[in-house]
CSV table of C-alpha atoms in Angstrom, one decimal:
chain,number,residue,atom,x,y,z
A,1304,UNK,CA,29.1,13.1,9.5
A,1305,UNK,CA,30.9,16.4,9.2
A,1306,UNK,CA,27.9,18.4,8.7
A,1307,UNK,CA,24.2,17.8,9.5
A,1308,UNK,CA,21.6,18.9,6.9
A,1309,UNK,CA,18.0,19.7,7.0
A,1310,UNK,CA,15.8,16.6,6.4
A,1311,UNK,CA,14.3,18.2,3.3
A,1312,UNK,CA,17.7,18.6,1.6
A,1313,UNK,CA,17.4,16.0,-1.2
A,1314,UNK,CA,21.2,16.2,-1.9
A,1315,UNK,CA,22.2,15.7,1.8
A,1316,UNK,CA,25.4,13.7,2.1
A,1317,UNK,CA,23.4,10.6,3.2
A,1318,UNK,CA,19.8,9.6,2.6
A,1319,UNK,CA,18.3,6.7,4.5
A,1320,UNK,CA,15.3,5.1,2.9
A,1321,UNK,CA,13.7,2.8,5.4
A,1322,UNK,CA,11.0,0.2,4.8
A,1323,UNK,CA,10.0,-2.7,2.6
A,1324,UNK,CA,7.7,-1.0,0.0
A,1325,UNK,CA,9.6,-1.4,-3.3
A,1326,UNK,CA,7.8,1.4,-5.1
A,1327,UNK,CA,8.6,3.9,-2.3
A,1328,UNK,CA,12.2,2.8,-2.1
A,1329,UNK,CA,12.6,3.2,-5.8
A,1330,UNK,CA,11.0,6.7,-5.7
A,1331,UNK,CA,13.4,7.7,-2.9
A,1332,UNK,CA,16.3,6.8,-5.1
A,1333,UNK,CA,14.8,8.5,-8.2
A,1334,UNK,CA,14.2,11.7,-6.3
A,1335,UNK,CA,17.9,11.9,-5.3
A,1336,UNK,CA,19.1,11.0,-8.7
A,1337,UNK,CA,16.8,13.6,-10.4
A,1338,UNK,CA,18.0,16.3,-8.0
A,1339,UNK,CA,21.6,15.4,-8.6
A,1340,UNK,CA,21.2,15.4,-12.4
A,1341,UNK,CA,19.4,18.8,-12.2
A,1342,UNK,CA,22.5,20.1,-10.5
A,1343,UNK,CA,24.9,18.3,-12.8
A,1344,UNK,CA,23.6,16.5,-15.9
A,1345,UNK,CA,26.8,14.4,-15.9
A,1346,UNK,CA,26.1,12.9,-12.5
A,1347,UNK,CA,27.5,9.4,-12.1
A,1348,UNK,CA,25.1,6.9,-10.5
A,1349,UNK,CA,26.3,3.7,-9.0
A,1350,UNK,CA,23.5,1.3,-7.9
A,1351,UNK,CA,24.8,-1.6,-5.8
A,1352,UNK,CA,23.4,-4.5,-4.0
A,1353,UNK,CA,24.7,-5.3,-0.5
A,1354,UNK,CA,26.9,-8.1,-1.7
A,1355,UNK,CA,28.5,-5.8,-4.2
A,1356,UNK,CA,29.6,-3.3,-1.5
A,1357,UNK,CA,32.6,-5.1,-0.1
A,1358,UNK,CA,35.1,-3.7,2.5
A,1359,UNK,CA,37.0,-0.9,0.7
A,1360,UNK,CA,34.5,-0.5,-2.1
A,1361,UNK,CA,32.9,2.6,-0.6
A,1362,UNK,CA,36.3,4.3,-0.2
A,1363,UNK,CA,37.0,3.6,-3.9
A,1364,UNK,CA,33.6,5.0,-5.0
A,1365,UNK,CA,33.9,8.1,-3.0
A,1366,UNK,CA,37.6,8.9,-3.5
A,1367,UNK,CA,38.3,12.4,-5.0
A,1368,UNK,CA,38.2,12.6,-8.8
A,1369,UNK,CA,40.3,14.7,-11.1
A,1370,UNK,CA,37.1,16.0,-12.6
A,1371,UNK,CA,35.3,16.6,-9.3
A,1372,UNK,CA,32.2,15.0,-10.7
A,1373,UNK,CA,28.9,14.7,-8.8
A,1374,UNK,CA,28.1,11.1,-7.9
A,1375,UNK,CA,25.2,9.2,-6.3
A,1376,UNK,CA,26.0,5.9,-4.7
A,1377,UNK,CA,23.0,3.7,-4.0
A,1378,UNK,CA,23.2,0.7,-1.7
A,1379,UNK,CA,20.3,-1.7,-1.6
A,1380,UNK,CA,19.4,-4.0,1.2
A,1381,UNK,CA,21.9,-2.2,3.5
A,1382,UNK,CA,20.7,-4.4,6.4
A,1383,UNK,CA,22.5,-7.3,4.8
A,1384,UNK,CA,26.0,-5.6,4.6
A,1385,UNK,CA,28.8,-7.5,6.2
A,1386,UNK,CA,30.2,-6.4,9.6
A,1387,UNK,CA,33.4,-5.1,8.0
A,1388,UNK,CA,31.5,-3.1,5.3
A,1389,UNK,CA,29.3,-1.6,8.0
A,1390,UNK,CA,32.4,-0.3,9.7
A,1391,UNK,CA,33.4,1.3,6.5
A,1392,UNK,CA,30.0,3.0,6.1
A,1393,UNK,CA,29.9,4.2,9.7
A,1394,UNK,CA,33.4,5.7,9.2
A,1395,UNK,CA,32.2,7.4,6.0
A,1396,UNK,CA,29.4,9.1,8.0
A,1397,UNK,CA,32.1,11.1,10.0
A,1398,UNK,CA,33.6,12.6,6.8
A,1399,UNK,CA,31.3,12.4,3.8
A,1400,UNK,CA,32.8,13.3,0.4
A,1401,UNK,CA,31.9,16.6,-1.3
A,1402,UNK,CA,29.5,16.3,-4.3
A,1403,UNK,CA,28.6,12.7,-3.4
A,1404,UNK,CA,25.3,11.5,-2.1
A,1405,UNK,CA,25.1,8.1,-0.4
A,1406,UNK,CA,21.6,6.5,-0.5
A,1407,UNK,CA,21.1,3.6,1.8
A,1408,UNK,CA,18.0,1.4,1.4
A,1409,UNK,CA,17.3,-0.5,4.6
A,1410,UNK,CA,14.4,-2.8,5.4
A,1411,UNK,CA,14.1,-1.6,9.0
A,1412,UNK,CA,13.7,-4.0,11.9
A,1413,UNK,CA,16.4,-5.5,14.1
A,1414,UNK,CA,18.8,-6.7,11.4
A,1415,UNK,CA,21.4,-4.1,10.7
A,1416,UNK,CA,19.9,-1.8,13.3
A,1417,UNK,CA,23.3,-0.5,14.3
A,1418,UNK,CA,23.8,1.0,10.9
A,1419,UNK,CA,20.4,2.6,11.1
A,1420,UNK,CA,21.1,4.1,14.5
A,1421,UNK,CA,24.5,5.4,13.3
A,1422,UNK,CA,23.1,7.1,10.2
A,1423,UNK,CA,20.4,8.8,12.2
A,1424,UNK,CA,22.8,9.9,14.8
A,1425,UNK,CA,25.0,11.4,12.1
A,1426,UNK,CA,22.0,13.4,10.8
A,1427,UNK,CA,21.1,11.5,7.7
A,1428,UNK,CA,18.1,12.6,5.7
A,1429,UNK,CA,15.4,9.9,6.2
A,1430,UNK,CA,12.6,8.8,4.0
A,1431,UNK,CA,10.0,6.4,5.3
A,1432,UNK,CA,9.0,3.6,2.9
A,1433,UNK,CA,6.7,1.4,5.0
A,1434,UNK,CA,4.9,-1.6,3.5
A,1435,UNK,CA,1.3,-0.6,3.1
A,1436,UNK,CA,-0.6,-3.6,4.5
A,1437,UNK,CA,-3.8,-1.8,5.5
A,1438,UNK,CA,-6.6,-0.9,3.0
A,1439,UNK,CA,-6.8,2.6,4.6
A,1440,UNK,CA,-3.1,3.2,3.9
A,1441,UNK,CA,-3.5,2.2,0.2
A,1442,UNK,CA,-6.6,4.4,0.0
A,1443,UNK,CA,-4.6,7.4,1.3
A,1444,UNK,CA,-1.8,6.5,-1.2
A,1445,UNK,CA,-4.3,6.7,-4.1
A,1446,UNK,CA,-5.7,10.0,-3.0
A,1447,UNK,CA,-2.1,11.3,-2.7
A,1448,UNK,CA,-1.3,10.1,-6.2
A,1449,UNK,CA,-4.2,12.0,-7.6
A,1450,UNK,CA,-3.3,15.2,-5.7
A,1451,UNK,CA,0.3,15.0,-6.9
A,1452,UNK,CA,-0.8,14.8,-10.5
A,1453,UNK,CA,-3.3,17.6,-9.9
A,1454,UNK,CA,-6.4,15.6,-10.6
A,1455,UNK,CA,-9.7,15.3,-8.8
A,1456,UNK,CA,-11.2,11.9,-7.9
A,1457,UNK,CA,-14.2,11.2,-5.8
A,1458,UNK,CA,-13.8,9.2,-2.5
A,1459,UNK,CA,-15.9,6.4,-4.1
A,1460,UNK,CA,-13.6,6.3,-7.1
A,1461,UNK,CA,-10.5,6.0,-4.9
A,1462,UNK,CA,-12.0,3.2,-2.9
A,1463,UNK,CA,-13.2,1.4,-6.1
A,1464,UNK,CA,-9.6,1.6,-7.4
A,1465,UNK,CA,-8.2,0.1,-4.3
A,1466,UNK,CA,-10.8,-2.6,-4.3
A,1467,UNK,CA,-10.2,-3.4,-7.9
A,1468,UNK,CA,-6.4,-3.3,-8.1
A,1469,UNK,CA,-5.5,-4.7,-4.6
A,1470,UNK,CA,-2.3,-4.2,-2.7
A,1471,UNK,CA,0.3,-3.7,-5.4
A,1472,UNK,CA,1.3,0.0,-5.2
A,1473,UNK,CA,3.0,0.0,-8.6
A,1474,UNK,CA,-0.3,-1.1,-10.2
A,1475,UNK,CA,-2.2,1.4,-8.2
A,1476,UNK,CA,0.1,4.2,-9.2
A,1477,UNK,CA,0.0,3.1,-12.8
A,1478,UNK,CA,-3.8,3.0,-12.7
A,1479,UNK,CA,-3.9,6.6,-11.3
A,1480,UNK,CA,-1.6,7.7,-14.1
A,1481,UNK,CA,-3.7,6.0,-16.8
A,1482,UNK,CA,-7.0,7.4,-15.5
A,1483,UNK,CA,-5.5,10.9,-15.2
A,1484,UNK,CA,-4.2,10.8,-18.8
A,1485,UNK,CA,-7.3,9.3,-20.3
A,1486,UNK,CA,-10.2,11.0,-18.5
A,1487,UNK,CA,-11.2,14.6,-18.4
A,1488,UNK,CA,-12.8,16.2,-15.4
A,1489,UNK,CA,-13.5,14.5,-12.1
A,1490,UNK,CA,-12.8,10.8,-12.0
A,1491,UNK,CA,-15.7,9.0,-10.4
A,1492,UNK,CA,-16.7,5.4,-9.5
A,1493,UNK,CA,-18.3,4.8,-12.9
A,1494,UNK,CA,-15.0,5.6,-14.7
A,1495,UNK,CA,-13.1,3.2,-12.5
A,1496,UNK,CA,-15.6,0.5,-13.1
A,1497,UNK,CA,-15.4,1.0,-16.9
A,1498,UNK,CA,-11.6,0.7,-16.9
A,1499,UNK,CA,-11.2,-2.1,-14.3
A,1500,UNK,CA,-14.5,-4.0,-14.3
A,1501,UNK,CA,-12.7,-7.3,-14.8
A,1502,UNK,CA,-10.4,-6.6,-11.9
A,1503,UNK,CA,-13.3,-5.4,-9.7
A,1504,UNK,CA,-15.2,-8.7,-10.3
A,1505,UNK,CA,-12.2,-10.5,-8.9
A,1506,UNK,CA,-11.9,-8.3,-5.8
A,1507,UNK,CA,-12.3,-9.8,-2.4
A,1508,UNK,CA,-14.4,-6.7,-1.5
A,1509,UNK,CA,-16.7,-7.3,-4.4
A,1510,UNK,CA,-17.3,-10.8,-3.0
A,1511,UNK,CA,-18.1,-9.3,0.4
A,1512,UNK,CA,-20.4,-6.5,-1.0
A,1513,UNK,CA,-22.5,-9.0,-2.9
A,1514,UNK,CA,-22.7,-11.4,0.0
A,1515,UNK,CA,-23.9,-8.7,2.6
A,1516,UNK,CA,-26.4,-7.5,0.0
A,1517,UNK,CA,-27.9,-11.0,0.0
A,1518,UNK,CA,-27.0,-11.6,-3.7
A,1519,UNK,CA,-25.7,-15.1,-3.2
A,1520,UNK,CA,-25.3,-16.1,-6.9
A,1521,UNK,CA,-23.3,-13.0,-7.7
A,1522,UNK,CA,-21.2,-13.4,-4.6
A,1523,UNK,CA,-20.3,-17.0,-5.5
A,1524,UNK,CA,-19.5,-16.0,-9.0
A,1525,UNK,CA,-17.2,-13.3,-7.8
A,1526,UNK,CA,-15.7,-15.7,-5.3
A,1527,UNK,CA,-14.8,-18.3,-7.9
A,1528,UNK,CA,-13.4,-15.6,-10.2
A,1529,UNK,CA,-11.3,-14.2,-7.4
A,1530,UNK,CA,-9.9,-17.6,-6.5
A,1531,UNK,CA,-9.2,-18.5,-10.1
A,1532,UNK,CA,-7.2,-15.2,-10.6
A,1533,UNK,CA,-5.0,-15.9,-7.5
A,1534,UNK,CA,-6.7,-13.8,-4.8
A,1535,UNK,CA,-5.6,-15.3,-1.4
A,1536,UNK,CA,-8.4,-16.9,0.5
A,1537,UNK,CA,-7.4,-15.1,3.7
A,1538,UNK,CA,-8.0,-11.7,2.0
A,1539,UNK,CA,-11.5,-12.8,1.1
A,1540,UNK,CA,-12.3,-13.8,4.7
A,1541,UNK,CA,-10.9,-10.5,5.8
A,1542,UNK,CA,-13.1,-8.6,3.4
A,1543,UNK,CA,-16.2,-10.7,4.5
A,1544,UNK,CA,-15.4,-9.9,8.1
A,1545,UNK,CA,-15.1,-6.2,7.4
A,1546,UNK,CA,-18.4,-6.2,5.6
A,1547,UNK,CA,-20.3,-8.0,8.3
A,1548,UNK,CA,-18.8,-6.0,11.1
A,1549,UNK,CA,-19.7,-2.7,9.3
A,1550,UNK,CA,-23.3,-3.9,9.1
A,1551,UNK,CA,-23.2,-4.7,12.9
A,1552,UNK,CA,-21.6,-1.5,13.9
A,1553,UNK,CA,-24.0,0.7,11.9
A,1554,UNK,CA,-27.1,-1.2,12.9
A,1555,UNK,CA,-26.3,-0.7,16.6
A,1556,UNK,CA,-25.3,3.0,16.2
A,1557,UNK,CA,-27.5,5.9,17.0
A,1558,UNK,CA,-29.2,7.6,14.1
A,1559,UNK,CA,-27.6,10.7,12.7
A,1560,UNK,CA,-26.0,12.3,9.7
A,1561,UNK,CA,-23.3,10.3,7.8
A,1562,UNK,CA,-20.6,12.8,9.0
A,1563,UNK,CA,-21.6,12.3,12.6
A,1564,UNK,CA,-21.8,8.5,12.3
A,1565,UNK,CA,-18.5,8.5,10.4
A,1566,UNK,CA,-16.7,10.1,13.4
A,1567,UNK,CA,-18.4,7.8,15.9
A,1568,UNK,CA,-17.7,4.6,13.9
A,1569,UNK,CA,-14.4,5.4,12.3
A,1570,UNK,CA,-15.8,5.1,8.7
A,1571,UNK,CA,-15.7,7.6,5.9
A,1572,UNK,CA,-19.1,9.2,5.2
A,1573,UNK,CA,-19.5,7.7,1.8
A,1574,UNK,CA,-19.1,4.2,3.4
A,1575,UNK,CA,-21.9,5.0,5.9
A,1576,UNK,CA,-24.2,5.6,3.0
A,1577,UNK,CA,-23.2,2.4,1.3
A,1578,UNK,CA,-23.6,0.2,4.4
A,1579,UNK,CA,-27.0,1.8,5.1
A,1580,UNK,CA,-28.1,0.5,1.7
A,1581,UNK,CA,-26.6,-2.9,2.4
A,1582,UNK,CA,-28.1,-3.4,5.9
A,1583,UNK,CA,-31.8,-3.2,4.9
A,1584,UNK,CA,-32.4,-6.9,5.2
A,1585,UNK,CA,-30.3,-7.6,8.3
A,1586,UNK,CA,-31.4,-8.4,11.9
A,1587,UNK,CA,-29.2,-8.7,15.0
A,1588,UNK,CA,-29.5,-12.5,14.9
A,1589,UNK,CA,-28.5,-12.4,11.2
A,1590,UNK,CA,-25.3,-10.5,12.1
A,1591,UNK,CA,-24.5,-13.0,14.8
A,1592,UNK,CA,-25.0,-15.9,12.3
A,1593,UNK,CA,-22.8,-14.2,9.7
A,1594,UNK,CA,-20.0,-13.5,12.2
A,1595,UNK,CA,-19.9,-17.2,13.1
A,1596,UNK,CA,-19.8,-18.1,9.5
A,1597,UNK,CA,-16.9,-15.8,8.9
A,1598,UNK,CA,-15.0,-17.2,11.9
A,1599,UNK,CA,-15.5,-20.8,10.6
A,1600,UNK,CA,-14.3,-19.8,7.2
A,1601,UNK,CA,-11.3,-18.0,8.6
A,1602,UNK,CA,-10.3,-21.2,10.5
A,1603,UNK,CA,-10.9,-23.2,7.4
A,1604,UNK,CA,-8.6,-21.2,5.2
A,1605,UNK,CA,-5.9,-21.1,7.8
A,1606,UNK,CA,-5.4,-24.8,8.1
A,1607,UNK,CA,-8.5,-25.9,10.1
A,1608,UNK,CA,-10.2,-27.5,7.1
A,1609,UNK,CA,-9.3,-29.6,4.1
A,1610,UNK,CA,-10.9,-27.4,1.4
A,1611,UNK,CA,-10.5,-23.6,1.8
A,1612,UNK,CA,-12.6,-22.9,-1.3
A,1613,UNK,CA,-15.6,-24.9,0.2
A,1614,UNK,CA,-15.2,-23.1,3.5
A,1615,UNK,CA,-15.5,-19.7,1.7
A,1616,UNK,CA,-18.5,-20.9,-0.4
A,1617,UNK,CA,-20.3,-21.9,2.8
A,1618,UNK,CA,-19.5,-18.6,4.4
A,1619,UNK,CA,-20.7,-16.6,1.4
A,1620,UNK,CA,-24.0,-18.5,1.3
A,1621,UNK,CA,-24.5,-18.2,5.0
A,1622,UNK,CA,-23.9,-14.4,4.9
A,1623,UNK,CA,-26.2,-13.9,1.9
A,1624,UNK,CA,-29.0,-15.8,3.7
A,1625,UNK,CA,-28.4,-13.7,6.9
A,1626,UNK,CA,-28.7,-10.6,4.8
A,1627,UNK,CA,-32.3,-11.6,3.9
A,1628,UNK,CA,-33.3,-12.6,7.5
A,1629,UNK,CA,-35.6,-9.6,7.9
A,1630,UNK,CA,-37.4,-10.4,4.7
A,1631,UNK,CA,-37.8,-14.1,5.2
């Protein structure tokens, strides 16, 4: 690339969006297009898949125009480009055209890594778009969405939204937008429950919460609803495991303020308060029984049994009974 630009220059000659989170990839493209059209309302946008960018195509798209128009060229799934096309793209890095922004969307990983390395070496602006597989990442995403919009939401509301909606970032972003448009003042857990109660009942975390609270009938109802709406059994076993482990960690921790325990156990303070309420009927033996039940269910839903639904039902009942061990 002829010139290297600061990473915050949205109209840098080359932007590299790396990751597999579709929403974030699309936003990276939208940001560049919006900046280009702010600079020139007549900006020409060419959005191509990897198979549409053949050898010679990039040279045609970036060749000088009589009208010197600004242009944005988007290439999706750049990791799938042919070897000859990659040579063209690498050559373009050495002498990018004026008034043209090339946006490469790359999944990351080993495939097409040479193109990634070349773009980085040339000084491309890079935007990280990682797949958000961890609940904590999705929670941080929801909080960020509220901040960007300029709205206040309680930690419990953010967590309830993640529990209710699940892993789809587009749906999470849409929910944040809807709540921000419809609700005045601080958005709390009650507001989320009012809007997404049907979704919350189907949440794997709702199954876990009812089970560790000893509410077997409600947990089973939530489990059946979850499975009927397509929640993956493995997500439910994961939620059950998290719920039981949280009980075990807090029951063995030294007493103290929620903030101190949060630092010690790696939980947010609001979760400490919730788990304290849930653990009232638990004993150490009950935790051990519940952990074994979760392990058996996990094996059952991952191919170790003939009926994943039955494995989950057994685990839910065992956990709910363990939650009442101190009382009975």
